Each structure stands twice: as structure tokens, then as C-alpha cells.
Coordinates of C-alpha atoms in Angstrom, one line a residue:
Chain A
M1 CA 18.4 -19.1 -9.8
D2 CA 20.9 -19.8 -7.1
T3 CA 23.5 -17.3 -5.9
I4 CA 26.5 -18.8 -4.2
V5 CA 28.6 -16.8 -1.8
K6 CA 31.5 -18.2 0.2
G7 CA 33.2 -17.4 3.4
K8 CA 36.3 -18.8 5.0
A9 CA 34.7 -22.0 5.7
V10 CA 31.0 -21.6 4.9
E11 CA 29.2 -21.6 1.5
V12 CA 25.8 -20.0 1.4
V13 CA 23.3 -20.7 -1.3
I14 CA 20.6 -18.1 -1.9
G15 CA 17.6 -19.0 -4.0
Y16 CA 13.8 -19.0 -4.3
D17 CA 12.3 -22.1 -2.7
R18 CA 15.3 -22.4 -0.4
P19 CA 15.4 -21.3 3.2
T20 CA 15.6 -17.5 3.5
V21 CA 19.2 -16.3 4.0
L22 CA 19.8 -13.6 6.6
I23 CA 22.3 -10.9 5.9
G24 CA 23.2 -9.4 9.3
E25 CA 23.0 -5.7 9.3
R26 CA 24.5 -4.8 12.7
I27 CA 28.1 -4.1 11.7
N28 CA 27.2 -0.6 10.7
P29 CA 28.0 2.6 12.8
S30 CA 25.0 4.6 11.5
G31 CA 22.8 5.4 14.4
K32 CA 25.3 3.5 16.8
K33 CA 27.3 5.9 18.7
K34 CA 29.4 3.4 20.6
L35 CA 30.4 1.5 17.4
A36 CA 31.1 4.8 15.6
Q37 CA 33.4 6.0 18.5
A38 CA 35.2 2.6 18.6
L39 CA 35.9 2.8 14.9
R40 CA 37.3 6.4 15.3
D41 CA 39.5 5.0 18.1
G42 CA 40.7 2.2 15.8
D43 CA 39.2 -0.2 18.4
L44 CA 37.7 -3.4 16.6
D45 CA 36.5 -5.3 19.5
Q46 CA 32.9 -4.0 19.0
V47 CA 33.1 -5.2 15.4
R48 CA 34.3 -8.7 16.5
K49 CA 31.6 -8.8 19.1
E50 CA 28.8 -7.8 16.7
A51 CA 30.1 -10.4 14.2
V52 CA 30.0 -13.2 16.8
N53 CA 26.6 -12.2 18.1
Q54 CA 25.0 -11.9 14.7
V55 CA 26.3 -15.3 13.6
A56 CA 25.2 -16.8 16.9
A57 CA 21.7 -15.2 16.3
G58 CA 21.5 -16.9 12.9
A59 CA 23.0 -14.5 10.3
D60 CA 24.1 -16.4 7.3
I61 CA 26.2 -13.5 5.8
L62 CA 27.5 -10.3 7.4
D63 CA 27.1 -6.9 6.1
V64 CA 30.2 -4.8 6.9
N65 CA 29.9 -1.1 6.9
V66 CA 32.5 1.3 8.5
V67 CA 31.2 4.6 7.1
T68 CA 31.0 7.3 9.7
S69 CA 32.4 10.8 10.2
G70 CA 36.0 10.8 11.3
V71 CA 36.8 7.4 9.9
D72 CA 38.8 6.9 6.7
E73 CA 36.7 4.1 5.0
V74 CA 39.6 3.1 2.6
A75 CA 42.0 2.5 5.5
M76 CA 39.3 1.1 7.9
L77 CA 37.5 -1.4 5.8
P78 CA 40.3 -4.0 5.4
K79 CA 41.1 -3.8 9.1
A80 CA 37.4 -4.4 10.0
V81 CA 37.3 -7.4 7.6
A82 CA 40.5 -8.8 9.0
A83 CA 39.1 -8.5 12.5
I84 CA 35.9 -10.2 11.5
L85 CA 37.7 -13.0 9.8
E86 CA 39.5 -13.7 13.0
V87 CA 36.2 -14.6 14.8
V88 CA 33.7 -15.9 12.1
D89 CA 33.6 -18.0 9.0
V90 CA 30.6 -16.7 7.1
P91 CA 30.5 -14.8 3.9
L92 CA 30.9 -11.0 4.0
C93 CA 29.0 -8.3 2.2
L94 CA 31.1 -5.2 1.8
D95 CA 28.9 -2.2 2.2
V96 CA 30.9 0.8 1.0
N97 CA 30.4 4.5 0.3
D98 CA 33.6 4.7 -1.7
P99 CA 34.5 1.7 -4.1
A100 CA 38.2 2.6 -3.5
A101 CA 37.8 0.8 -0.2
L102 CA 37.0 -2.5 -1.9
P103 CA 40.2 -3.9 -3.4
A104 CA 42.2 -4.2 -0.2
A105 CA 39.2 -5.7 1.7
L106 CA 38.4 -8.1 -1.1
K107 CA 42.0 -9.4 -1.3
L108 CA 41.8 -10.5 2.4
I109 CA 38.6 -12.6 1.9
P110 CA 39.0 -16.2 1.1
G111 CA 36.0 -17.3 -0.9
K112 CA 33.4 -15.1 -2.7
A113 CA 32.2 -11.9 -1.1
V114 CA 29.3 -9.6 -1.9
I115 CA 30.0 -6.1 -3.0
N116 CA 27.4 -3.7 -1.7
S117 CA 26.5 -1.9 -4.0
V118 CA 26.2 -0.8 -7.6
T119 CA 23.3 1.5 -8.6
G120 CA 21.9 2.4 -12.0
E121 CA 24.1 5.6 -12.0
E122 CA 26.6 5.6 -14.9
K123 CA 29.5 6.4 -12.6
S124 CA 28.6 3.6 -10.3
L125 CA 28.1 1.0 -13.2
T126 CA 31.5 1.9 -14.7
T127 CA 33.4 1.9 -11.3
V128 CA 31.9 -1.0 -9.4
L129 CA 31.1 -3.6 -12.1
P130 CA 34.7 -4.1 -13.2
L131 CA 35.6 -4.8 -9.6
V132 CA 32.9 -7.4 -9.4
K133 CA 34.3 -9.0 -12.4
E134 CA 37.9 -8.8 -11.4
Y135 CA 37.4 -10.3 -7.9
G136 CA 34.7 -12.8 -9.0
A137 CA 32.4 -11.3 -6.4
A138 CA 28.6 -11.2 -6.2
V139 CA 27.1 -7.7 -6.1
V140 CA 24.0 -5.9 -4.7
G141 CA 22.2 -3.8 -7.2
L142 CA 20.2 -0.8 -5.9
T143 CA 17.3 0.3 -8.0
M144 CA 18.2 4.0 -8.0
D145 CA 19.9 6.3 -10.4
E146 CA 21.0 9.9 -10.9
K147 CA 17.5 11.0 -10.1
G148 CA 17.3 9.2 -6.8
I149 CA 14.9 6.4 -5.8
P150 CA 11.9 6.2 -8.3
K151 CA 8.5 6.3 -6.6
D152 CA 7.0 3.7 -8.9
A153 CA 7.8 0.1 -9.4
A154 CA 8.1 0.2 -13.1
T155 CA 11.0 2.7 -13.0
R156 CA 12.7 0.7 -10.3
F157 CA 12.3 -2.5 -12.4
A158 CA 13.8 -0.6 -15.4
I159 CA 16.9 0.2 -13.4
A160 CA 17.2 -3.4 -12.2
E161 CA 17.0 -4.5 -15.8
R162 CA 19.7 -2.0 -16.7
I163 CA 22.0 -3.3 -13.9
V164 CA 21.6 -6.9 -15.0
S165 CA 22.2 -6.0 -18.7
R166 CA 25.3 -3.9 -18.0
A167 CA 26.7 -6.7 -15.7
D168 CA 26.0 -9.3 -18.6
A169 CA 27.9 -7.2 -21.0
L170 CA 31.0 -7.6 -18.7
G171 CA 30.5 -11.3 -18.3
I172 CA 29.0 -11.2 -14.9
P173 CA 26.2 -13.6 -14.8
A174 CA 22.7 -12.8 -13.4
N175 CA 23.1 -15.2 -10.5
D176 CA 25.9 -13.1 -9.2
I177 CA 23.5 -10.1 -8.8
I178 CA 21.4 -9.6 -5.7
M179 CA 18.8 -6.9 -6.3
D180 CA 17.6 -4.5 -3.7
C181 CA 14.4 -2.7 -4.7
L182 CA 14.7 -0.4 -1.7
C183 CA 12.1 0.7 0.7
M184 CA 11.1 4.0 2.2
S185 CA 8.9 4.6 5.2
V186 CA 5.2 4.2 4.9
G187 CA 5.1 7.0 7.6
A188 CA 6.0 9.5 4.9
D189 CA 4.1 7.9 2.0
D190 CA 1.5 5.3 2.5
R191 CA 2.0 3.8 -1.0
A192 CA 5.8 3.4 -0.4
A193 CA 5.6 -0.3 0.6
V194 CA 3.3 -1.2 -2.3
A195 CA 5.9 0.3 -4.8
T196 CA 8.6 -1.8 -3.2
L197 CA 6.6 -5.0 -3.1
D198 CA 5.4 -4.6 -6.7
A199 CA 9.0 -3.9 -7.8
V200 CA 10.1 -7.1 -5.9
E201 CA 7.4 -9.1 -7.6
M202 CA 8.4 -7.8 -11.1
V203 CA 12.1 -8.5 -10.5
R204 CA 11.3 -12.1 -9.4
Q205 CA 9.0 -12.8 -12.2
R206 CA 10.9 -11.2 -15.1
L207 CA 14.6 -11.2 -14.1
G208 CA 14.6 -14.1 -11.6
V209 CA 17.6 -12.8 -9.6
N210 CA 17.9 -13.0 -5.9
Q211 CA 16.8 -10.1 -3.8
T212 CA 17.8 -8.4 -0.5
L213 CA 15.9 -5.5 1.2
G214 CA 16.8 -3.5 4.3
A215 CA 13.2 -3.9 5.4
S216 CA 13.3 -1.9 8.7
N217 CA 13.3 1.5 6.8
I218 CA 9.6 0.8 6.2
S219 CA 8.6 1.9 9.7
F220 CA 10.8 4.9 10.2
G221 CA 9.0 7.6 12.1
L222 CA 6.1 5.3 13.2
P223 CA 5.4 3.6 16.6
D224 CA 5.4 -0.1 17.1
R225 CA 8.2 -0.5 14.4
E226 CA 8.9 -4.1 15.1
L227 CA 5.4 -5.2 14.3
I228 CA 5.4 -3.3 11.1
N229 CA 8.9 -4.6 10.2
H230 CA 7.9 -8.2 10.8
V231 CA 4.6 -8.1 8.8
F232 CA 6.4 -6.2 6.0
L233 CA 9.2 -8.8 5.9
G234 CA 6.6 -11.5 5.5
A235 CA 5.1 -9.7 2.5
A236 CA 8.5 -9.0 1.1
I237 CA 9.6 -12.6 1.3
R238 CA 6.4 -13.8 -0.2
A239 CA 6.8 -11.3 -3.1
G240 CA 10.4 -12.4 -3.8
V241 CA 13.0 -11.3 -1.2
T242 CA 15.4 -14.2 -0.7
C243 CA 18.1 -12.7 1.5
P244 CA 16.9 -9.7 3.6
T245 CA 19.3 -7.5 5.4
V246 CA 18.2 -7.6 9.0
D247 CA 19.1 -7.8 12.6
A248 CA 19.1 -11.6 12.8
A249 CA 18.5 -11.6 16.5
K250 CA 15.2 -9.8 16.1
V251 CA 13.7 -11.5 13.0
R252 CA 15.0 -15.1 13.0
P253 CA 12.0 -16.7 14.6
T254 CA 9.7 -14.8 12.3
V255 CA 11.7 -15.8 9.2
L256 CA 11.8 -19.5 10.2
A257 CA 7.9 -19.4 10.6
L258 CA 7.7 -17.8 7.2
D259 CA 9.9 -20.4 5.6
L260 CA 7.8 -23.1 7.2
V261 CA 4.5 -21.7 5.8
M262 CA 6.1 -21.2 2.4
G263 CA 7.1 -24.9 2.2
R264 CA 10.8 -24.3 2.5
D265 CA 11.3 -26.3 5.8
R266 CA 11.0 -29.9 5.3
F267 CA 9.3 -31.6 8.3
A268 CA 9.4 -28.2 10.0
R269 CA 12.9 -29.3 11.1
R270 CA 14.6 -25.8 11.2
F271 CA 11.5 -24.2 12.9
L272 CA 11.3 -26.8 15.6
T273 CA 15.1 -26.8 16.2
D274 CA 15.1 -23.1 16.7
Y275 CA 11.9 -23.3 18.8
R276 CA 13.5 -25.8 21.1
A277 CA 16.7 -23.7 21.4
R278 CA 14.7 -20.6 22.2
S279 CA 12.6 -22.4 24.8
A280 CA 15.7 -23.9 26.4
A281 CA 17.4 -20.5 26.6
Chain B
M1 CA -14.9 -6.9 -6.8
D2 CA -16.8 -5.8 -3.7
T3 CA -18.9 -7.9 -1.5
I4 CA -21.4 -6.0 0.6
V5 CA -22.9 -7.6 3.8
K6 CA -25.2 -5.9 6.2
G7 CA -26.0 -6.2 9.9
K8 CA -28.7 -4.5 11.8
A9 CA -27.0 -1.1 11.6
V10 CA -23.7 -1.8 10.0
E11 CA -22.8 -2.3 6.3
V12 CA -19.4 -4.0 5.6
V13 CA -17.7 -3.8 2.2
I14 CA -15.2 -6.5 1.5
G15 CA -12.8 -6.0 -1.4
Y16 CA -9.2 -6.1 -2.6
D17 CA -7.4 -2.8 -2.0
R18 CA -9.7 -2.1 0.9
P19 CA -8.9 -2.5 4.6
T20 CA -9.0 -6.3 5.6
V21 CA -12.3 -7.3 7.1
L22 CA -12.1 -9.5 10.1
I23 CA -14.7 -12.3 10.6
G24 CA -14.7 -13.1 14.3
E25 CA -14.4 -16.9 14.8
R26 CA -15.0 -17.1 18.6
I27 CA -18.8 -18.0 18.7
N28 CA -18.0 -21.6 18.1
P29 CA -18.2 -24.4 20.8
S30 CA -15.5 -26.5 19.1
G31 CA -12.8 -26.9 21.6
K32 CA -14.6 -24.6 24.1
K33 CA -16.0 -26.7 26.9
K34 CA -17.6 -23.8 28.7
L35 CA -19.5 -22.5 25.7
A36 CA -20.5 -26.0 24.7
Q37 CA -22.0 -26.6 28.1
A38 CA -23.7 -23.3 28.1
L39 CA -25.3 -24.1 24.8
R40 CA -26.5 -27.6 26.1
D41 CA -28.0 -25.7 29.1
G42 CA -29.7 -23.2 26.7
D43 CA -27.8 -20.4 28.4
L44 CA -26.9 -17.7 25.8
D45 CA -25.0 -15.3 28.0
Q46 CA -21.6 -16.7 26.9
V47 CA -22.7 -16.2 23.2
R48 CA -23.7 -12.6 24.0
K49 CA -20.4 -12.0 25.8
E50 CA -18.3 -13.4 23.0
A51 CA -20.2 -11.3 20.5
V52 CA -19.6 -8.1 22.4
N53 CA -16.0 -8.9 23.0
Q54 CA -15.2 -9.8 19.5
V55 CA -16.8 -6.6 18.2
A56 CA -15.0 -4.6 20.8
A57 CA -11.7 -6.3 19.6
G58 CA -12.4 -5.2 16.1
A59 CA -14.3 -8.0 14.4
D60 CA -16.4 -6.6 11.5
I61 CA -18.5 -9.7 10.9
L62 CA -19.3 -12.5 13.4
D63 CA -19.2 -16.1 12.5
V64 CA -21.9 -18.0 14.5
N65 CA -21.6 -21.8 15.0
V66 CA -23.5 -23.7 17.5
V67 CA -22.6 -27.3 16.5
T68 CA -21.7 -29.5 19.4
S69 CA -22.9 -32.8 20.8
G70 CA -26.1 -32.6 22.7
V71 CA -27.3 -29.5 20.9
D72 CA -30.0 -29.4 18.3
E73 CA -28.5 -27.1 15.8
V74 CA -31.7 -26.4 14.0
A75 CA -33.5 -25.3 17.2
M76 CA -30.5 -23.5 18.7
L77 CA -29.1 -21.3 15.7
P78 CA -32.2 -19.0 15.6
K79 CA -32.0 -18.6 19.5
A80 CA -28.2 -17.8 19.3
V81 CA -28.8 -15.3 16.5
A82 CA -31.6 -13.6 18.3
A83 CA -29.2 -13.3 21.4
I84 CA -26.5 -11.8 19.3
L85 CA -28.8 -9.3 17.6
E86 CA -29.7 -8.0 21.1
V87 CA -26.2 -6.9 21.8
V88 CA -24.3 -6.1 18.5
D89 CA -25.1 -4.5 15.1
V90 CA -22.6 -6.3 12.8
P91 CA -23.3 -8.6 10.0
L92 CA -23.4 -12.3 10.8
C93 CA -22.0 -15.4 9.1
L94 CA -24.0 -18.5 9.8
D95 CA -21.6 -21.4 10.1
V96 CA -23.8 -24.5 10.0
N97 CA -23.6 -28.3 9.7
D98 CA -27.1 -28.7 8.7
P99 CA -28.5 -26.2 6.1
A100 CA -32.0 -26.9 7.7
A101 CA -30.9 -24.6 10.5
L102 CA -30.6 -21.7 8.1
P103 CA -34.1 -20.5 7.2
A104 CA -35.4 -19.6 10.7
A105 CA -32.1 -17.9 11.5
L106 CA -32.0 -16.0 8.2
K107 CA -35.5 -14.7 8.8
L108 CA -34.4 -13.1 12.0
I109 CA -31.5 -11.1 10.4
P110 CA -32.3 -7.6 9.2
G111 CA -29.7 -7.0 6.5
K112 CA -27.6 -9.4 4.4
A113 CA -26.0 -12.3 6.1
V114 CA -23.4 -14.7 5.0
I115 CA -24.2 -18.5 4.8
N116 CA -21.2 -20.6 5.7
S117 CA -20.9 -22.7 3.7
V118 CA -21.5 -24.4 0.4
T119 CA -19.0 -26.9 -1.0
G120 CA -18.3 -28.4 -4.4
E121 CA -20.4 -31.5 -3.4
E122 CA -23.4 -32.0 -5.5
K123 CA -25.6 -32.3 -2.4
S124 CA -24.3 -29.1 -0.9
L125 CA -24.6 -27.1 -4.2
T126 CA -28.2 -28.2 -4.7
T127 CA -29.2 -27.6 -1.0
V128 CA -27.4 -24.4 -0.1
L129 CA -27.3 -22.3 -3.3
P130 CA -31.2 -22.0 -3.5
L131 CA -31.2 -20.7 0.1
V132 CA -28.6 -18.2 -0.8
K133 CA -30.7 -17.0 -3.7
E134 CA -34.0 -17.0 -1.8
Y135 CA -32.7 -15.0 1.1
G136 CA -30.4 -12.7 -0.9
A137 CA -27.5 -13.8 1.2
A138 CA -23.8 -14.0 0.5
V139 CA -22.1 -17.4 0.8
V140 CA -18.8 -18.9 1.8
G141 CA -17.6 -21.5 -0.8
L142 CA -15.3 -24.3 0.5
T143 CA -12.9 -25.7 -2.1
M144 CA -13.7 -29.3 -1.2
D145 CA -15.9 -32.0 -2.7
E146 CA -17.0 -35.6 -2.3
K147 CA -13.3 -36.6 -2.3
G148 CA -12.4 -34.3 0.6
I149 CA -9.9 -31.4 0.5
P150 CA -7.7 -31.7 -2.7
K151 CA -3.9 -31.5 -1.8
D152 CA -3.1 -29.4 -4.8
A153 CA -3.9 -25.9 -5.6
A154 CA -5.2 -26.6 -9.2
T155 CA -7.9 -29.0 -8.1
R156 CA -9.0 -26.6 -5.3
F157 CA -9.3 -23.8 -7.9
A158 CA -11.3 -26.1 -10.2
I159 CA -13.8 -26.5 -7.3
A160 CA -13.9 -22.8 -6.7
E161 CA -14.7 -22.3 -10.4
R162 CA -17.5 -24.9 -10.2
I163 CA -19.0 -23.2 -7.2
V164 CA -18.9 -19.8 -8.9
S165 CA -20.4 -21.2 -12.1
R166 CA -23.2 -23.1 -10.4
A167 CA -24.1 -20.0 -8.4
D168 CA -24.1 -17.9 -11.5
A169 CA -26.6 -20.4 -13.1
L170 CA -29.0 -19.6 -10.3
G171 CA -28.5 -15.8 -10.7
I172 CA -26.2 -15.5 -7.7
P173 CA -23.5 -13.0 -8.7
A174 CA -19.8 -13.6 -8.0
N175 CA -19.5 -10.8 -5.7
D176 CA -21.9 -12.6 -3.3
I177 CA -19.4 -15.5 -3.0
I178 CA -16.5 -15.5 -0.6
M179 CA -14.2 -18.3 -1.3
D180 CA -12.3 -20.3 1.4
C181 CA -9.4 -22.3 0.0
L182 CA -9.0 -24.1 3.2
C183 CA -5.7 -24.8 5.1
M184 CA -4.4 -27.7 6.8
S185 CA -1.5 -27.9 9.3
V186 CA 2.1 -27.6 8.1
G187 CA 2.8 -29.9 11.0
A188 CA 1.3 -32.8 9.1
D189 CA 2.4 -31.7 5.6
D190 CA 5.1 -29.1 5.0
R191 CA 3.6 -28.2 1.5
A192 CA 0.1 -27.6 2.9
A193 CA 0.4 -23.9 3.2
V194 CA 1.9 -23.5 -0.3
A195 CA -1.1 -25.3 -1.7
T196 CA -3.4 -23.0 0.1
L197 CA -1.5 -19.8 -0.8
D198 CA -1.2 -20.9 -4.5
A199 CA -4.9 -21.6 -4.6
V200 CA -5.7 -18.2 -3.1
E201 CA -3.5 -16.5 -5.8
M202 CA -5.3 -18.4 -8.5
V203 CA -8.8 -17.5 -7.2
R204 CA -7.7 -13.8 -6.9
Q205 CA -6.2 -13.6 -10.3
R206 CA -8.7 -15.8 -12.3
L207 CA -12.0 -15.3 -10.4
G208 CA -11.5 -12.2 -8.5
V209 CA -13.9 -13.1 -5.7
N210 CA -13.3 -12.2 -2.1
Q211 CA -11.8 -14.8 0.1
T212 CA -11.8 -15.9 3.7
L213 CA -9.5 -18.4 5.4
G214 CA -9.5 -19.9 8.9
A215 CA -5.9 -19.4 9.1
S216 CA -5.2 -20.8 12.5
N217 CA -5.5 -24.5 11.4
I218 CA -2.0 -23.9 9.8
S219 CA -0.2 -24.5 13.0
F220 CA -2.2 -27.3 14.5
G221 CA 0.1 -29.8 16.3
L222 CA 3.1 -27.3 16.3
P223 CA 4.5 -25.1 19.1
D224 CA 4.6 -21.3 19.0
R225 CA 1.2 -21.4 17.1
E226 CA 0.6 -17.6 17.3
L227 CA 3.9 -16.8 15.5
I228 CA 3.1 -19.2 12.7
N229 CA -0.5 -18.0 12.5
H230 CA 0.5 -14.4 12.2
V231 CA 3.2 -14.9 9.5
F232 CA 0.8 -17.1 7.5
L233 CA -2.0 -14.5 7.8
G234 CA 0.5 -12.0 6.2
A235 CA 1.3 -14.3 3.4
A236 CA -2.4 -15.2 2.9
I237 CA -3.6 -11.5 2.8
R238 CA -0.8 -10.7 0.3
A239 CA -1.9 -13.6 -1.8
G240 CA -5.6 -12.6 -1.8
V241 CA -7.5 -13.2 1.4
T242 CA -9.7 -10.2 2.1
C243 CA -11.8 -11.3 5.1
P244 CA -9.9 -13.9 7.1
T245 CA -11.8 -15.8 9.9
V246 CA -9.8 -15.1 13.0
D247 CA -9.8 -14.2 16.7
A248 CA -9.9 -10.5 16.3
A249 CA -8.5 -9.8 19.7
K250 CA -5.4 -11.7 18.8
V251 CA -4.7 -10.6 15.3
R252 CA -6.0 -7.0 14.9
P253 CA -2.7 -5.2 15.3
T254 CA -1.0 -7.5 13.0
V255 CA -3.7 -7.1 10.4
L256 CA -3.6 -3.3 10.7
A257 CA 0.1 -3.3 10.2
L258 CA -0.4 -5.5 7.1
D259 CA -3.0 -3.2 5.7
L260 CA -0.5 -0.3 6.3
V261 CA 2.3 -1.9 4.3
M262 CA -0.1 -3.0 1.6
G263 CA -1.1 0.7 0.9
R264 CA -4.7 0.2 2.4
D265 CA -4.4 2.7 5.2
R266 CA -4.3 6.2 4.1
F267 CA -1.9 8.4 6.2
A268 CA -1.6 5.4 8.5
R269 CA -4.7 6.6 10.2
R270 CA -6.3 3.2 11.3
F271 CA -2.9 1.8 12.4
L272 CA -2.0 4.9 14.6
T273 CA -5.5 5.1 16.1
D274 CA -5.4 1.5 17.1
Y275 CA -1.8 1.9 18.4
R276 CA -2.8 4.9 20.5
A277 CA -5.8 2.9 21.9
R278 CA -3.5 -0.1 22.7
S279 CA -1.0 2.2 24.3
A280 CA -3.7 3.9 26.5
A281 CA -5.1 0.5 27.6

């Protein structure tokens, strides 16, 4: 099924058998001291710059996260969104800690945003889903609940099913849900990636909803992270991830090659166009 | 199911959920002028060198092909095999044009070799399978027949099924068959890789036999071939290829990363060992 999200001037369609959609992950102060400090200083130039760079690098949607110590998320999110809307036209994915930050930001966005995220926790379901409905947004569902992230695929799938069913009860269609089966590091648990990939495959086969994944966690604590991230992204996309959350600058050539071998790039046009641009650069 | 092949001193077990086995593809004069000329001159030093290099680079099995113009395959194959057995201990995969080249070469090999290949063609089935039986070898089955390589997955699967069933009638067990669903370039047909991947998945799910693939054909005629080859290899291994035919020197780190994210590398031991060796080099 197709999920449609809209920015100021750009509509993005996410679906199986379509080119993979990239959600740019870089507007996030976690682990980025400079961006964290800029947000504390109320300086949004960094945010504008990351937005422009990610879109130039091929991000189709931008994830926006302003959660860091010393920053009032509820006050900051609308400011960051306003700054981003000044410089790019793509749809936004509002990645919040506190759902109270959402309404003011959602009101600023012309189009259809993605709310990131709802979990299987009762509190999250009852707080976030009504906002999804009210603003006609799409929503990222995380396969975790009060007990954390299940180790096995079947329990993650059960949470995914619950999110879809609770959304349905509020009149939110399944194609407005983007599932995130979550991944942990294979450095800590060598079966971690298998659990994620199996959950992704179950969600694709039984629920059919679109799926994202912040695939870079997979290599946390290991060397040669980019190699691991790239091969995992390939396995995840083959399993059913349609809109991974990634650094577009790092993974776009890999994703275009994947789309090519998965028959989603008619006449290899996107791959060749990107290759020529990279060669000319 | 597990396929066991044996070299002079090395036994290799190929199976799903085991580390991916690499069949080294470099002992093949096709496209290699220097090796082709050496074979015409009866000089086997190149062959020995490639054998040593591929095993050092991590090849578990070596494919041996001496087919080139001006070389008598039937006379040359045993000589090449003898030369290789002087320098390495791994199992060999005899990749022949003319099955008449097989007996003399098979007689030289202590252990259990792989015959490459039998197709779905009647002539091939009746010529090659009795040799497989007689020498207790394993065999690569190509999903093609009198009409060539089918474009669609279902017809390739039907050929795979026929090969398994004809082998069974001669008392050759399914675990002595390694299927090759064949891949063509996505440069010529953008659905080519999908047909291959779908066939691989069908063979895994319905026949359960091990599978190889000469994955580098996929990028023929396109730029940035290594990128395409690597991502395709990931999709192919996730789909069910257990022993790809590759240049081990080029793909080993990628394959080890894939095995890691697919839960086939306990404590990331193989990946980390290889990483340290690469870093020290």
C-alpha cells in the first residue's frame, strides 16, 4: 500500500515496488555537540544548513528532532520547523520526546507531516493517535511497549498489529502508518539483526504497511560501521523497509543500486543519473 | 540441508544458517588475456598463483575453468587440477564446457569435488548426472534448458525441480546439488535481478537445496559495477544463496558483514578477526 506525505511543494509516495524513500536523519542533536549548542543558543542556522544539505544529498523527507539537555522541546520544535520551511520544500517527520511539542509544529506545516512516533504503550497510543487523527498526519509506529523492545520478532509483530488496530479504531487508515521494527547492535547480541529482519518480513507479509528503520544502530560498538550499515540496509530493504531513516549523503548511491537490482529503477535511469552527477562532482 | 564437499585436506560444509561459503571464480581465462595465453603455452604458473591468491583472500572452494580458444579442455583440465592440488588443499569445482574433460580430472581429486554444471537440457542430464553418481561428486545445476535462460522465476524454478528429480532418480541426493538460478545484467533488463532473486527464494523455500550465483553478471554494461555487485550479493544471500561464485579478494569483507547481520557469526568473531587482519595489512 502507498503512504502519501506532503511538504510545502513536494508530495512523496512511499510504497513497496517503488523507489526507496530516504528520511534524512541529520537534524538531530544527539551526538552532535555543535548542533546541540546552537539549539541551546536559539541559533537555527545549523538546522537550516543540515536541511539544505540533506535535501541536496537526496533526502526525500526530513526527520526533525530538537531533543537535547537545556532545550525546551515544546518551544523549540515550531521554531526549528519554521526555519526548515524557509529553506526546503520536502515533507517533515516530527521526531519528538514530548507529544505536547506537536500541535504548534503541525499547524505550521502546509501538507501532510509524519509524527514520529507512537509506541505500543497505552499512554502513547492514547496521547499520540488522536493527534494523528486531528491533524491528518501519518505516524511512525515503534514496535516497543511498557516492557521495552522485545528481543524476538513475533512479539514485535504483535505490537505492530496492536498499533495498526488501535489506529483503525480511531479511523486512521493503515496506509498512514509507517512501522519501525527497531534495531539494536549486533555487537551486543549477534541475533539482534535477525530479529529485526524477521519482524520486518512479518510486517510486510501480514500487515503490508510501509516501514522505516534507523539502520545505523546495528553497528554500534563495532568497527567498520559503514560497511555493516550498508549491507544491513540492503537486507532490510529486501525484507520490507521502504523508507529508511538514514544519512542520505552516506547511503544514497547504495540505495539507488539496491533499487536497481530490485527492479525499481526503470532503464536504470535514477542510478545512472546519480552516477553521472557523482562522477562529475 | 547441508552440502559437504572435500578437498585434499579441507572439508567445507555449505548450508543455510551457516557462514556463507565463497567459491573463488578467478581461475577462468574468460576475459583474462594473460591467463588465456599461459594456458595456450601450457604454462600453469598463473593457475597456481591464482589458486594461492584466492585461498589467501578467503575462497573456500575454487572454481576451475580452462575453456578458451586454442586450448584442448579435455587435455588441459587434469593438468590444471594437478597444478592446483600442488599448492592448495581446498575443494575444487570443475567448470567445464565438455563433460568429457571430467573423468580424468575427477580421478586426480582426493575428496569430493563439485561438477559445474548440469542444465535442464536432456543431453546434459543424461551425460552429466551419471558422472556425478559414478564419482560421488556434488553438482551445480543451472536453471536453463534447450530454450535458454527463462526470463521468469517460475520457469527457472520448474527447471530446478526437474534437475533435482532427475538426480533423485539416479540416487543422487538433493544435498549433493547446488542450484544456480543465473543472473543477467540489469543494464539490459531492469527486471532481470528480480527474476533471479524470486527464483532463488522459491528454490530455498520449496527445494531447500544450496545455491550459488555468479553475481557479477548483474552489472554487465553498467558503471560502478562493484557497488551494484555488492548490494546484489546482499539481496541474493538474504534470498537464499549460500555459496556465491565470486572474486573472494573483492567481496569477503562484504560477505562477512552480511553473515554478521544475518546472525551467522557468533560474537562477531569472524568479522572482527578479518577486520583486524585488514587493518594490520
